[in-house]
Amino acid sequence: MADLALRAATIITMISAIDRDPRGVATQARLEIGPGAAPASRRCVCVVSETYPPEINGVAMTLGRLVEGLRGRGHAVSVVRPRQRVDRRGPPRDPEEFLVQGAPLPGYGGLQIGLPAAGALRRHWIRHRPDVVYVATEGPLGWSAVRAATRLRLPVVSGFHTNFHSYAKHYHAGWFVRVVAGYLRRFHNRTTATVVATADLRARLNALGFTNLSVLGRGVDGQLFTPERRCTALRSAWGVSEHDVVVLYVGRIAPEKNLELAIEAYRAMQLRGGTRRFVLVGDGPQRASLQQRHPDLVFCGLLTGQQLAVHYASADVFLFPSETETFGNVTLEAMASGLAVVAYDYAAARMHVTHGETGMLVPYGQATAFVEAAVTLARSPLVLARVRRRAPASVARAAWPQVVERFEAILLDALGQRRGLS
C-alpha cells in the first residue's frame, strides 16, 4: 500500500506539473494595472504553488502575473512554494515568500514536488493570517494547504491545471484515470471555488461532479509579443528568405504535446513548396530522439523574454497539435505575434480563433484534418497573409489587467461566502 500511495502521489503531482511549458517568460514588460482596491477592500492573499518564477513554465508565468497584478491593486500577497535550486544561494528573492521543503519530481529534471507541510502552514498562518488562500497546484503541498486552511476556517480557492484524461494515454496510466479523477474531485470540491481556464472545461468538470467552478481566462502581453519584433537576421540564420514560410512550435517537447503530428503536418507543407523550416522552442524528454530523427529541424531550447518574442514574430505559422491543454498560453502569444495558428477547437483556440480569419480551427482529435489545415496555409499565400494580419487584433482585448480584476473578484467572493457562513 505504501508503494501504491507513493505512486499515486507521484502521478498526481506529475500530471499537475506536466502542463508547465518550459518556455520564455522571465523577462516581461511591467503590467499596466488599473486603479487599486479601495482601502476597505484591500485583503491579505496567500498563494500556494509548487511552481513559481523564476521557474519557466506557463503556470509559473500566470501566477507571477496574478500576484503582481493583485499587489498593483493594493492587496498584500504572500507566496508559499517549495525551495528551488536558486534558493540555495541565499534567502528568498521576495520577503513575502514562505519556502517549504521540496523533492525532485522523478523523471522530470528541474521540477519539484512540494512535500506535505500542513503543520508548518498552520503555524505560519496563525502568525500571519491571510484573508483568503489560493492553492494553484494539486500535489501534496496543495493538499496539505487545503487541509491547513480548512482547519483555520480560511476561505480557499483552487486552480485546476490538470487535463488528466488526456495525459493518461500518453503516459500509459489509463488504469489510473479513475483514481486521479477521484482525487482531483475531492481536492477541488473541498475548496470554496475552483478556477478553470475556459467555459468548455467548466462544463466537462461539472459533468464529472466538480462543483463551484469559476472561469478565469488568460492574458497576453501585447507589448512583448508583437509582429514588430520580426527579425530578418534571425530568419537568415535559419536559412530562409522573407518569401519562405517558417513553422514554429513553442512548449514542452514531450509525448503529451503530440509533436509527431506537428512534424507530419510540416512535412506535408514542405511537399506543397515554400515551407522551408520548422523551429521548436522548448525542452523536454522527447527532444533528443526527435532531434536525432529530424536533423533538419531547428531546436532552440529554452528561450525567455524578448528573445522568445523575436522567435515568435520571425515565424509565420504556429502548429499546436496538443490535445491536453487546460488553456494554452502559447496560442495567445503566437496570435499576438502575427502568426497563423493551427490548433484543435478547444481551450484558448476555441475562445480566440475564428476559423479561416484569425487562425485555423480543427475538430478535436482529428489528426488528418490538422494536417489538411496546415497544408491549406502552405498552398494559399493570400489566406496565410490575411490570417497573420488579423490575428494580433483578435487577442488585443485579452489583457492581463482585466484577468487580474476577474481573479480579484473570485477571491473576494470566496471571502464573502466564508463570512456569510460564520
mmCIF file of N, CA, C and O in Angstrom, residues 11 40 51 93 140 211-212 241 253 260 318 328 330 332 347 353 363 390 398 419:
data_model
loop_
_atom_site.group_PDB
_atom_site.id
_atom_site.type_symbol
_atom_site.label_atom_id
_atom_site.label_comp_id
_atom_site.label_asym_id
_atom_site.label_seq_id
_atom_site.Cartn_x
_atom_site.Cartn_y
_atom_site.Cartn_z
ATOM 1 N N ILE A 11 2.238 10.344 -9.537
ATOM 2 C CA ILE A 11 1.479 10.533 -10.769
ATOM 3 C C ILE A 11 0.606 11.772 -10.669
ATOM 4 O O ILE A 11 0.514 12.570 -11.607
ATOM 5 N N ALA A 40 -10.959 49.862 2.132
ATOM 6 C CA ALA A 40 -11.802 48.930 2.871
ATOM 7 C C ALA A 40 -11.808 47.542 2.259
ATOM 8 O O ALA A 40 -12.179 46.570 2.914
ATOM 9 N N THR A 51 5.008 25.567 -8.263
ATOM 10 C CA THR A 51 5.856 26.194 -9.279
ATOM 11 C C THR A 51 5.613 27.688 -9.254
ATOM 12 O O THR A 51 4.475 28.147 -9.088
ATOM 13 N N ARG A 93 14.018 35.585 -2.812
ATOM 14 C CA ARG A 93 14.119 36.851 -3.529
ATOM 15 C C ARG A 93 13.070 37.834 -3.039
ATOM 16 O O ARG A 93 13.273 39.028 -3.043
ATOM 17 N N PRO A 140 1.001 17.208 -3.305
ATOM 18 C CA PRO A 140 0.996 17.040 -1.845
ATOM 19 C C PRO A 140 1.005 18.362 -1.086
ATOM 20 O O PRO A 140 0.337 18.489 -0.056
ATOM 21 N N THR A 211 -17.749 20.920 -8.430
ATOM 22 C CA THR A 211 -18.709 21.958 -8.091
ATOM 23 C C THR A 211 -18.014 23.312 -7.907
ATOM 24 O O THR A 211 -16.788 23.387 -7.806
ATOM 25 N N ASN A 212 -18.809 24.380 -7.881
ATOM 26 C CA ASN A 212 -18.332 25.740 -7.582
ATOM 27 C C ASN A 212 -17.181 26.165 -8.500
ATOM 28 O O ASN A 212 -16.120 26.585 -8.042
ATOM 29 N N SER A 241 14.388 33.009 -46.591
ATOM 30 C CA SER A 241 14.186 34.380 -47.050
ATOM 31 C C SER A 241 12.833 34.863 -46.537
ATOM 32 O O SER A 241 12.067 34.109 -45.927
ATOM 33 N N ILE A 253 8.641 19.751 -25.051
ATOM 34 C CA ILE A 253 8.880 18.737 -26.087
ATOM 35 C C ILE A 253 8.717 17.380 -25.417
ATOM 36 O O ILE A 253 9.666 16.768 -24.914
ATOM 37 N N GLU A 260 4.684 14.605 -32.882
ATOM 38 C CA GLU A 260 4.800 13.786 -34.097
ATOM 39 C C GLU A 260 3.810 14.261 -35.152
ATOM 40 O O GLU A 260 4.118 14.271 -36.349
ATOM 41 N N PHE A 318 2.075 28.809 -36.678
ATOM 42 C CA PHE A 318 2.260 28.172 -35.373
ATOM 43 C C PHE A 318 1.450 26.890 -35.335
ATOM 44 O O PHE A 318 0.214 26.921 -35.402
ATOM 45 N N GLY A 328 -3.516 26.924 -22.737
ATOM 46 C CA GLY A 328 -2.556 27.060 -23.825
ATOM 47 C C GLY A 328 -2.175 28.507 -24.063
ATOM 48 O O GLY A 328 -2.570 29.115 -25.072
ATOM 49 N N VAL A 330 0.452 29.761 -25.082
ATOM 50 C CA VAL A 330 1.242 29.980 -26.298
ATOM 51 C C VAL A 330 0.366 30.343 -27.484
ATOM 52 O O VAL A 330 0.819 31.015 -28.414
ATOM 53 N N LEU A 332 -2.188 32.422 -27.494
ATOM 54 C CA LEU A 332 -2.342 33.879 -27.479
ATOM 55 C C LEU A 332 -1.049 34.578 -27.871
ATOM 56 O O LEU A 332 -1.064 35.577 -28.604
ATOM 57 N N ALA A 347 -10.099 24.862 -25.664
ATOM 58 C CA ALA A 347 -9.212 25.684 -24.845
ATOM 59 C C ALA A 347 -9.060 27.093 -25.442
ATOM 60 O O ALA A 347 -10.022 27.677 -25.938
ATOM 61 N N VAL A 353 -9.839 32.065 -31.637
ATOM 62 C CA VAL A 353 -9.607 31.897 -33.067
ATOM 63 C C VAL A 353 -10.929 31.824 -33.820
ATOM 64 O O VAL A 353 -11.839 31.082 -33.438
ATOM 65 N N PRO A 363 -11.325 20.149 -35.806
ATOM 66 C CA PRO A 363 -12.101 19.336 -34.863
ATOM 67 C C PRO A 363 -11.180 18.534 -33.950
ATOM 68 O O PRO A 363 -10.204 17.935 -34.404
ATOM 69 N N ARG A 390 -4.705 39.641 -39.360
ATOM 70 C CA ARG A 390 -5.842 39.835 -38.473
ATOM 71 C C ARG A 390 -5.639 39.254 -37.073
ATOM 72 O O ARG A 390 -6.367 39.627 -36.136
ATOM 73 N N ALA A 398 -7.451 40.527 -24.766
ATOM 74 C CA ALA A 398 -7.026 39.535 -23.768
ATOM 75 C C ALA A 398 -5.859 40.110 -22.975
ATOM 76 O O ALA A 398 -4.712 39.700 -23.115
ATOM 77 N N ARG A 419 -17.524 34.440 5.164
ATOM 78 C CA ARG A 419 -18.055 35.285 6.221
ATOM 79 C C ARG A 419 -19.544 35.108 6.378
ATOM 80 O O ARG A 419 -20.090 35.198 7.483
#
